[in-house]
CSV table of C-alpha atoms and ligand atoms in Angstrom, one decimal:
chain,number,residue,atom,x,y,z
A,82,UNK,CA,-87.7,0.3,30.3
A,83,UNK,CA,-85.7,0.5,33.5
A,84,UNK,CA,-83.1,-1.4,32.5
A,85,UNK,CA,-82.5,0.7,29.4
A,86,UNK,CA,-80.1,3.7,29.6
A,87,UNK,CA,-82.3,6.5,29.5
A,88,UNK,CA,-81.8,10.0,28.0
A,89,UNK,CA,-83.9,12.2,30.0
A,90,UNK,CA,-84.8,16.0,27.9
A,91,UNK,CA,-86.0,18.6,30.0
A,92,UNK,CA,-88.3,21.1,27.7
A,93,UNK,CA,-88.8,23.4,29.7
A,94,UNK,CA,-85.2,23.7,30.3
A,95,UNK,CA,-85.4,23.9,26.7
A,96,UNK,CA,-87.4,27.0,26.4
A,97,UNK,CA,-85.9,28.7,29.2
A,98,UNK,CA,-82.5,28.7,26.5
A,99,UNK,CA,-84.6,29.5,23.7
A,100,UNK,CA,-85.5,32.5,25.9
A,101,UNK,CA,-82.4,33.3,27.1
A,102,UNK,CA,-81.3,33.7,23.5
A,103,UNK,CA,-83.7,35.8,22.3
A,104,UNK,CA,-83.0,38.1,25.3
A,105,UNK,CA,-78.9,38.2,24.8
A,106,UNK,CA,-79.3,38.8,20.8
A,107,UNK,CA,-82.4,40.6,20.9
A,108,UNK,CA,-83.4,39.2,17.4
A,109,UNK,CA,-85.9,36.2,16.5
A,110,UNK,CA,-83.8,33.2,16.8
A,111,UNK,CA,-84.1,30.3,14.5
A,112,UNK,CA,-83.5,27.0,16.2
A,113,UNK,CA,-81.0,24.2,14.1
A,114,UNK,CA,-82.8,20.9,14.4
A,115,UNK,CA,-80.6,19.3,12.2
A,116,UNK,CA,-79.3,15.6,13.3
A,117,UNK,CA,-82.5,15.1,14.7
A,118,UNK,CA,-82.3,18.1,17.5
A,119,UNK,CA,-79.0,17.1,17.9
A,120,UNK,CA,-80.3,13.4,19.3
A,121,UNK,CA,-82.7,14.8,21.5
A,122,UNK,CA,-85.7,14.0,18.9
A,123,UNK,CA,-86.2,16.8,16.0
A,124,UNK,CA,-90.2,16.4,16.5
A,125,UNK,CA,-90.6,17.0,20.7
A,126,UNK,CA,-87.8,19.6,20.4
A,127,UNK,CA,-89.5,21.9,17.5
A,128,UNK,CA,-93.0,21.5,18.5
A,129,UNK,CA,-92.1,22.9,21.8
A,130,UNK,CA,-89.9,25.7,20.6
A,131,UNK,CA,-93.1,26.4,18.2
A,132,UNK,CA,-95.5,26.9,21.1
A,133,UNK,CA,-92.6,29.3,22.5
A,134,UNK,CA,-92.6,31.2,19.5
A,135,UNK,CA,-90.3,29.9,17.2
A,136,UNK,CA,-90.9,29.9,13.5
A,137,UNK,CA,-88.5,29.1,11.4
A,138,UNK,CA,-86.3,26.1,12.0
A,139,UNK,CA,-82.9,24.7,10.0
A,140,UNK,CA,-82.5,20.9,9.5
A,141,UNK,CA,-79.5,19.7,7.1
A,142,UNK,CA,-81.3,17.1,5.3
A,143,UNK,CA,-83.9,16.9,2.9
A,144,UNK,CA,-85.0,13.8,4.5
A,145,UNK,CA,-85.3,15.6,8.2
A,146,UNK,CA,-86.9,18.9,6.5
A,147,UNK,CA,-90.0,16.0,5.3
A,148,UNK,CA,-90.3,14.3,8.4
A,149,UNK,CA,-90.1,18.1,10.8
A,150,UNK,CA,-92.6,19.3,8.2
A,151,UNK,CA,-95.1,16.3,8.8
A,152,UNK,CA,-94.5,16.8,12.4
A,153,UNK,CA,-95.0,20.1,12.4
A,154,UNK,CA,-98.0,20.8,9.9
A,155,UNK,CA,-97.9,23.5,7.3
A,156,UNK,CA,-97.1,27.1,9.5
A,157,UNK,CA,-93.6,26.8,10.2
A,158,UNK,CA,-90.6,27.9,8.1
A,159,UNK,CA,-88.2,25.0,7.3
A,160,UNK,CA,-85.0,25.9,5.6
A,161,UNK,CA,-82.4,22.7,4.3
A,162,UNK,CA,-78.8,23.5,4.6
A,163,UNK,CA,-78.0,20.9,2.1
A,164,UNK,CA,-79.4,23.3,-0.5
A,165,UNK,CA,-81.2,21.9,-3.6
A,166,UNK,CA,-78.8,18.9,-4.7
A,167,UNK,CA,-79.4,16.6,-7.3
A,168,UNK,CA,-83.4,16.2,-8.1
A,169,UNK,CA,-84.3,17.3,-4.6
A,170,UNK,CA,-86.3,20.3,-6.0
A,171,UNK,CA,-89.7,18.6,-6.3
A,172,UNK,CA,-89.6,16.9,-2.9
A,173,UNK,CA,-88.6,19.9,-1.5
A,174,UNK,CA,-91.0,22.0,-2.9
A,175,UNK,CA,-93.9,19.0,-2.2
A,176,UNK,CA,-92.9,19.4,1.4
A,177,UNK,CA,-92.9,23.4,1.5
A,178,UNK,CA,-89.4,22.9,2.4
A,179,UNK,CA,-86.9,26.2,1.3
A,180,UNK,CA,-83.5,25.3,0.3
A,181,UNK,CA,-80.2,27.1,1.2
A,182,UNK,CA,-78.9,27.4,-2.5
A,183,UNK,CA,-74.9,27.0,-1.9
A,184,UNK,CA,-73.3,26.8,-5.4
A,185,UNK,CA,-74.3,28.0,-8.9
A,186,UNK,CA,-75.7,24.2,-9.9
A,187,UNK,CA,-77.7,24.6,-7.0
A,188,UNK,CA,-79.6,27.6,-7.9
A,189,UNK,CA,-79.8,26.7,-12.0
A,190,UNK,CA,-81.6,23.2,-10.2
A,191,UNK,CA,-84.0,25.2,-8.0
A,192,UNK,CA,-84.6,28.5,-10.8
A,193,UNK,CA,-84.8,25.5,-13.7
A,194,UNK,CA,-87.5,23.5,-11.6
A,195,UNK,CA,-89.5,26.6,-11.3
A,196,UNK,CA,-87.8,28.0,-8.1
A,197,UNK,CA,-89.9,29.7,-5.2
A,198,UNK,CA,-89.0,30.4,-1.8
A,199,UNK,CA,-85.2,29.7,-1.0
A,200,UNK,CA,-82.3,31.2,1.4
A,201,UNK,CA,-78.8,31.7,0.2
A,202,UNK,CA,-75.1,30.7,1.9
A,203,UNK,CA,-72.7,32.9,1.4
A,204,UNK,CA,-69.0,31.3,2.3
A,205,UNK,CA,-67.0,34.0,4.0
A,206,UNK,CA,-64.0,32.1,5.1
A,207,UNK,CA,-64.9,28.4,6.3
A,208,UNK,CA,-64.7,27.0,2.6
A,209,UNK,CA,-67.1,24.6,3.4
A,210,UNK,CA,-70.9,25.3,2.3
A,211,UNK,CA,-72.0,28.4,0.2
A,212,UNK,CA,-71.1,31.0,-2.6
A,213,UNK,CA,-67.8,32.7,-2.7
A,214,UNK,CA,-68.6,36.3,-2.0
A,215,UNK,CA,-66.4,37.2,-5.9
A,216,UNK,CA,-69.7,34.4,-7.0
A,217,UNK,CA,-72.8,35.8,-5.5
A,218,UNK,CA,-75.5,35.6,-7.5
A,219,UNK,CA,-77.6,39.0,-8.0
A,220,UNK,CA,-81.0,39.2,-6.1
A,221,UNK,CA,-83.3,37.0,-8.1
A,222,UNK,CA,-87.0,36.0,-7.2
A,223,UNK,CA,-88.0,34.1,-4.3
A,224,UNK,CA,-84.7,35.1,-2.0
A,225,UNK,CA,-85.9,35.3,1.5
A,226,UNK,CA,-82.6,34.7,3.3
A,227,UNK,CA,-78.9,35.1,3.0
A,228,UNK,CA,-77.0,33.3,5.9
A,229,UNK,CA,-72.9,32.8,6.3
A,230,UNK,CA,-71.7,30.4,9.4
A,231,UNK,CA,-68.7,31.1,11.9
A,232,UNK,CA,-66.0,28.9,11.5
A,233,UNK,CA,-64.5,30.0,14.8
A,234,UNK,CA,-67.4,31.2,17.2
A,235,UNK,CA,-66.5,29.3,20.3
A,236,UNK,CA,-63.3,31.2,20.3
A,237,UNK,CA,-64.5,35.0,20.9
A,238,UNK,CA,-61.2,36.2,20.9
A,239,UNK,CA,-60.1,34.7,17.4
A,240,UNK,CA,-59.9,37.8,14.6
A,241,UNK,CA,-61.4,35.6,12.1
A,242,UNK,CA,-64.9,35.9,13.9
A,243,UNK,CA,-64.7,40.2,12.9
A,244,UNK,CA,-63.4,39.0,9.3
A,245,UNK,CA,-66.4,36.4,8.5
A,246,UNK,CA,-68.8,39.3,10.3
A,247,UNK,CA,-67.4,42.2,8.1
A,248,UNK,CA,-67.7,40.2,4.9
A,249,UNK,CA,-70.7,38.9,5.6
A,250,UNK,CA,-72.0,42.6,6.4
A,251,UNK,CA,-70.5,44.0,2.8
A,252,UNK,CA,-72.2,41.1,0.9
A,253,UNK,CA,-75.3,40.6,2.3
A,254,UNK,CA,-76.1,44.4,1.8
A,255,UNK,CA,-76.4,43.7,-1.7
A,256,UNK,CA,-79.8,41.9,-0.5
A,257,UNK,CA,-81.6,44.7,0.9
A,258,UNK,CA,-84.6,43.4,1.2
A,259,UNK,CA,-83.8,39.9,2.3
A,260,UNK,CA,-83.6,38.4,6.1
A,261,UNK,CA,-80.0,38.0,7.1
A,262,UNK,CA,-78.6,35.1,9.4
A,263,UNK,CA,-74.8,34.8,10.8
A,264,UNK,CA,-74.8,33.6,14.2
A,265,UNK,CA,-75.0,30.7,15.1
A,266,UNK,CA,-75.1,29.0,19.4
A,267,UNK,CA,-71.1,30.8,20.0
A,268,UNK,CA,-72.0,33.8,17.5
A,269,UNK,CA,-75.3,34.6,19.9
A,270,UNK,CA,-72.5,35.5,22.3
A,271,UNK,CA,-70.3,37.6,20.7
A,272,UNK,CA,-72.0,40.9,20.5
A,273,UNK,CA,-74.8,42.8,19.0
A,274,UNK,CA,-72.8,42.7,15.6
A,275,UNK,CA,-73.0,39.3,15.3
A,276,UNK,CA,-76.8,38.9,15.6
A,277,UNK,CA,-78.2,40.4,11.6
A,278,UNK,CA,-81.8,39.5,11.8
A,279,UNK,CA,-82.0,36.6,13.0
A,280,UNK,CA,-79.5,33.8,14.5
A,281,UNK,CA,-79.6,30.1,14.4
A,282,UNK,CA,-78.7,28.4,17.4
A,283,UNK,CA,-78.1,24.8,17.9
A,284,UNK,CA,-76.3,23.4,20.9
A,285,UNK,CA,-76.5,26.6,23.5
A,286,UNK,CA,-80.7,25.8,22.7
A,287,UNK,CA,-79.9,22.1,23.8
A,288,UNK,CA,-77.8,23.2,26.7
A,289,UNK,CA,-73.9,22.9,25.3
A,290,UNK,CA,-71.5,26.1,26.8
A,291,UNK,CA,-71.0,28.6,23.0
A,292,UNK,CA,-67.0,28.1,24.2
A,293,UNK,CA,-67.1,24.3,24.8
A,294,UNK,CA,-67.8,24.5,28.5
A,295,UNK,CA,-70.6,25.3,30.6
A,296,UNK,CA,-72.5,28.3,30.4
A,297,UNK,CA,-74.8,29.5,33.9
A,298,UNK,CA,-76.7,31.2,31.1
A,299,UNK,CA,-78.1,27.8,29.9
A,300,UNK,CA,-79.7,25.1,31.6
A,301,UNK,CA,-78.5,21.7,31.4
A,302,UNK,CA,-81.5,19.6,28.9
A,303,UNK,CA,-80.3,16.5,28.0
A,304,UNK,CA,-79.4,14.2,31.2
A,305,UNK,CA,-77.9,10.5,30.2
A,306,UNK,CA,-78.6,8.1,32.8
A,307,UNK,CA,-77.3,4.1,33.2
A,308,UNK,CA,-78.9,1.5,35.7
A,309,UNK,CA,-76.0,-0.3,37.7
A,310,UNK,CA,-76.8,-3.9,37.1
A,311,UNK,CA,-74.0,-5.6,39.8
A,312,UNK,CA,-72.3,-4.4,42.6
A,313,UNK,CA,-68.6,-6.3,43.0
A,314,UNK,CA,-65.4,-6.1,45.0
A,315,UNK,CA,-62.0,-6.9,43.2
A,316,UNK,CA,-59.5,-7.5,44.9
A,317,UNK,CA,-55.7,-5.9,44.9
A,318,UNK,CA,-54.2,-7.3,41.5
A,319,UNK,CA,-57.1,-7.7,39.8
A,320,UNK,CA,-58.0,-6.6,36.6
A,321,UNK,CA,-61.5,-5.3,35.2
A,322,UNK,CA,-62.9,-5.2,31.7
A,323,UNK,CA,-61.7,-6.1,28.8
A,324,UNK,CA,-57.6,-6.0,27.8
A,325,UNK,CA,-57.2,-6.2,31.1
A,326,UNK,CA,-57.8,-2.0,30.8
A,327,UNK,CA,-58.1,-1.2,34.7
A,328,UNK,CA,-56.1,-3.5,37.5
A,329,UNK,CA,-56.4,-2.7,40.7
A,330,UNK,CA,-54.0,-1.7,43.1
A,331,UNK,CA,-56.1,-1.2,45.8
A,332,UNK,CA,-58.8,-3.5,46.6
A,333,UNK,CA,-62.1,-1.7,44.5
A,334,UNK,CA,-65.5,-1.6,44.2
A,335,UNK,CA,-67.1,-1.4,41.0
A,336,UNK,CA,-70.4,-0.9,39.8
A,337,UNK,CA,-71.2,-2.5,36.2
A,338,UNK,CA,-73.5,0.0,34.5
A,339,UNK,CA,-76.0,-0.9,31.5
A,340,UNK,CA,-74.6,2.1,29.5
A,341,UNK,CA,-71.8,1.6,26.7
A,342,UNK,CA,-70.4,2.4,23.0
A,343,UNK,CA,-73.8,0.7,21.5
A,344,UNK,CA,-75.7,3.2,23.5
A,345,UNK,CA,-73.6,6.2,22.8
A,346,UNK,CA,-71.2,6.1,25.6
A,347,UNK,CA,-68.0,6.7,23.3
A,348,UNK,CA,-64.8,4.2,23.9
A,349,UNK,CA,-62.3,7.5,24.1
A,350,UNK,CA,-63.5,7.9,27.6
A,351,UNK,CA,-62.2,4.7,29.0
A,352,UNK,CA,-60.2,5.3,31.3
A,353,UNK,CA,-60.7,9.0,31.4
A,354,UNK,CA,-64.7,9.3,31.9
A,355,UNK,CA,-66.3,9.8,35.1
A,356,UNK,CA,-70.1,9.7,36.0
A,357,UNK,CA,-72.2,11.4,38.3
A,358,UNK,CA,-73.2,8.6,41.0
A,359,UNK,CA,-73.7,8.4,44.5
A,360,UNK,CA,-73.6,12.0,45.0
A,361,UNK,CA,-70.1,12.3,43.7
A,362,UNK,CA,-68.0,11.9,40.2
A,363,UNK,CA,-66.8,8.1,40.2
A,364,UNK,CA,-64.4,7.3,36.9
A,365,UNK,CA,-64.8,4.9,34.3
A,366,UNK,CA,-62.6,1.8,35.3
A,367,UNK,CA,-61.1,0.7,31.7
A,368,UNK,CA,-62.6,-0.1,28.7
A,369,UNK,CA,-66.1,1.1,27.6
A,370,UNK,CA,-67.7,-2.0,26.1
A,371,UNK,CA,-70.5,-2.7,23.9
A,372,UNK,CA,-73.2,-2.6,26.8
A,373,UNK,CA,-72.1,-2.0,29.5
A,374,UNK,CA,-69.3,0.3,31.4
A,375,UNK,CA,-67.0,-0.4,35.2
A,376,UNK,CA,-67.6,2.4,37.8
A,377,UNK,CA,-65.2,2.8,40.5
A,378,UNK,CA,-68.4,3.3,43.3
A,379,UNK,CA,-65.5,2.3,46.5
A,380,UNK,CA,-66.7,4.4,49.7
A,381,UNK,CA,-69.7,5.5,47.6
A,382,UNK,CA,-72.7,5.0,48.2
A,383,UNK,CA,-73.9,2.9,45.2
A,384,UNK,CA,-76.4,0.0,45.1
A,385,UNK,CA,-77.7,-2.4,42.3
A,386,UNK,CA,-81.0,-0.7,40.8
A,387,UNK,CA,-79.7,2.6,41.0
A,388,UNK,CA,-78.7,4.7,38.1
A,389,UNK,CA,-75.6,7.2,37.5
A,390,UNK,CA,-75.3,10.0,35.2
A,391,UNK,CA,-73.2,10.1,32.3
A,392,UNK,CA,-74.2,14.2,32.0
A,393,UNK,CA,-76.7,16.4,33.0
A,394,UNK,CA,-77.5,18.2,36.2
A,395,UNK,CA,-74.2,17.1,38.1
A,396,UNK,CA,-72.2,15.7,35.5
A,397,UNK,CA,-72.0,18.7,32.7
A,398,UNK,CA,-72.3,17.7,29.2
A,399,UNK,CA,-69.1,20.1,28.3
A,400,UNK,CA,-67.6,18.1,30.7
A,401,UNK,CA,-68.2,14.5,30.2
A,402,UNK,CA,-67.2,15.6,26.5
A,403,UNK,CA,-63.6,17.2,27.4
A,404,UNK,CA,-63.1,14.1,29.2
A,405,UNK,CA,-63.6,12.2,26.4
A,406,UNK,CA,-61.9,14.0,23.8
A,407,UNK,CA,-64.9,15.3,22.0
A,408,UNK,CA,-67.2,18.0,22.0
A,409,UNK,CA,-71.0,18.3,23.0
A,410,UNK,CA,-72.1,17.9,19.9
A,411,UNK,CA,-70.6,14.8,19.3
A,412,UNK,CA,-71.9,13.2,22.9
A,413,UNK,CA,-75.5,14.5,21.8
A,414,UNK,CA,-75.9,13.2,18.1
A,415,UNK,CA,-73.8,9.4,19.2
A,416,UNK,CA,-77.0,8.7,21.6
A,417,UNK,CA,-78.5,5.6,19.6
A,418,UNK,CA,-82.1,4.4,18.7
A,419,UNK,CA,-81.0,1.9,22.2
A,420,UNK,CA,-81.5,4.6,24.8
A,421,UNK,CA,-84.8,5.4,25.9
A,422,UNK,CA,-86.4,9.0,25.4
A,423,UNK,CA,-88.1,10.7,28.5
A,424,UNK,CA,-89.7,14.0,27.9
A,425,UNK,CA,-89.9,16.6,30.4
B,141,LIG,C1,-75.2,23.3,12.7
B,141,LIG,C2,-75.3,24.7,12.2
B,141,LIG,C3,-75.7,25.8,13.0
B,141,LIG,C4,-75.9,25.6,14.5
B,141,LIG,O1,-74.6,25.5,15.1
B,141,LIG,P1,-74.4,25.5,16.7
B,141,LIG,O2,-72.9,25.7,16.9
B,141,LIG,O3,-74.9,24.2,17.2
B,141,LIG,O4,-75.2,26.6,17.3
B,141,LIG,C5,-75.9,27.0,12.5
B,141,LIG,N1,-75.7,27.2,11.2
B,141,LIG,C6,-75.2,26.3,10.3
B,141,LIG,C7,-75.0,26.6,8.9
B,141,LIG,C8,-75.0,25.0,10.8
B,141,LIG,O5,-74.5,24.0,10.0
């Protein structure tokens, strides 16, 4: 397994976050497991948050709300964002899973199949998932939750964060007696307002900054490690990779590191990445290729065998996703089925 890049997930840095959540928003929080936990595995990621005290959990999918409920065994809430499309309602009810009814064809589906337990999105400015607040439905039977989602929570100082909160606070009142979700990771951060009855975090739970950069609130839990497989020096004129994508002006030393776009390292930060190695940030020297990826390790101290940090600890996450024009998220869920899971 040495050779493999490794993606290293520290749970207990996990829990402290889960923690730390609760404690800012003072309500339960709901952890999003979607994507499976946001590439850090879905099944490692709930079960501990379970044994913290977590009980209810979002996916998106039906598929992921079947495999987290076989992984999890029968206590748990599971709520699908997705909703109740097509003929999901008898796999969803067959896995006790409770859809987020978004559109009207949703809820005849779910109410027509004999309906049960369900949440509710209400859109209240994003115009992506949910009812219009003009086309809420009445209360009907088997409404537990009514949720809307910030389209602009890692911005606390955008006015359409108090718009989305002040709609979602006339329309959900209509709901008296239902559990009402708003926030999600950035919402957690924006004030007692925002926090309802319950929030659903995602990436602040998995160690992502709520405003795209990191947060001393949060622990870093997902650390992205490469082996370097060759040490080499290139001369003054040389080029490295492929198109030729770094030349050197300086004589260089690179280290060639088993970590590249088939693993999850994206190709926007050639060029512009840098990794944790040596006990200092070395960049990416040109292109990230299929397998493997050029570190500029000159007056570093660097050997073959060891391994260098795409993020984690030293290397933020935020970080090595600024650099490479993306956000957290997106370096989290691009990890591939290649990288080797370590559990803390
Ligand atoms: C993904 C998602 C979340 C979690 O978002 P984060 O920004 O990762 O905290 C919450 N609610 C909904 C509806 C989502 O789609």
């Amino acid at each position: 397994m040495t050779a493999l890049a490794i993606l290293t997930v520290d749970l207990d840095a996990l829990s402290h976050n889960f923690h730390a959540l609760e404690a800012l928003t003072r309500v339960p929080v709901h952890p999003v497991v979607k994507a499976d936990g946001y590439g850090l595995g879905a099944t490692p990621v709930a079960t501990r948050l379970m044994a913290e005290g977590a009980r209810t959990f979002f996916v998106a999918r039906l598929t992921e709300g079947v495999t987290l409920r076989a992984a999890l065994g029968p206590e748990p809430t599971i709520y699908v964002l997705d909703g109740c499309a097509g003929e999901a309602a008898p796999a969803l009810r067959a896995a006790f899973l409770r859809p987020v009814i978004n559109h009207p064809d949703q809820l005849t589906a779910w109410l027509g199949s004999g309906g049960g337990a369900c949440g509710m999105q209400i859109d209240t400015g994003m115009n992506r998932l949910g009812f219009r607040p003009e086309d809420a439905p009445e209360p009907f039977e088997g409404l537990e939750l009514v949720m809307s989602h910030l389209a602009c929570a890692d911005e606390p100082d955008q006015p359409m964060n108090s718009r989305q909160r002040n709609a979602f606070a006339d329309i959900s009142a209509r709901y008296p007696a239902v559990l009402k979700s708003f926030a999600n990771s950035g919402g957690c951060f924006l004030g007692p307002n925002f926090a309802f009855d319950a929030v659903r975090p995602g990436i602040c739970l998995y160690g992502g900054g709520p405003e795209g950069r990191p947060d001393a609130r949060l622990k870093p839990v997902a650390t992205l490690t490469a082996e370097v497989l060759q040490v080499r020096d290139v001369p003054a004129g040389e080029s490295v990779g492929y198109s030729r994508g770094f030349v050197a002006e300086t004589p260089r030393r690179i280290g060639t590191c088993g970590a590249g776009y088939a693993d999850g390292v994206l190709r926007s930060a050639s060029g512009v990445g840098q990794v944790w190695a040596g006990g200092g940030l070395c960049p990416i020297l040109g292109r990230v290729s299929m397998d493997v990826i050029a570190v500029d390790i000159t007056g570093a101290d660097v050997s073959v065998g060891d391994r260098v940090e795409l993020f984690g600890a030293n290397r933020r996450l935020d970080e090595a996703a600024i650099a490479a024009g993306t956000i957290s998220y997106e370096l989290l869920t691009s990890i591939t089925s290649r990288v080797g899971r370590r559990y803390l």
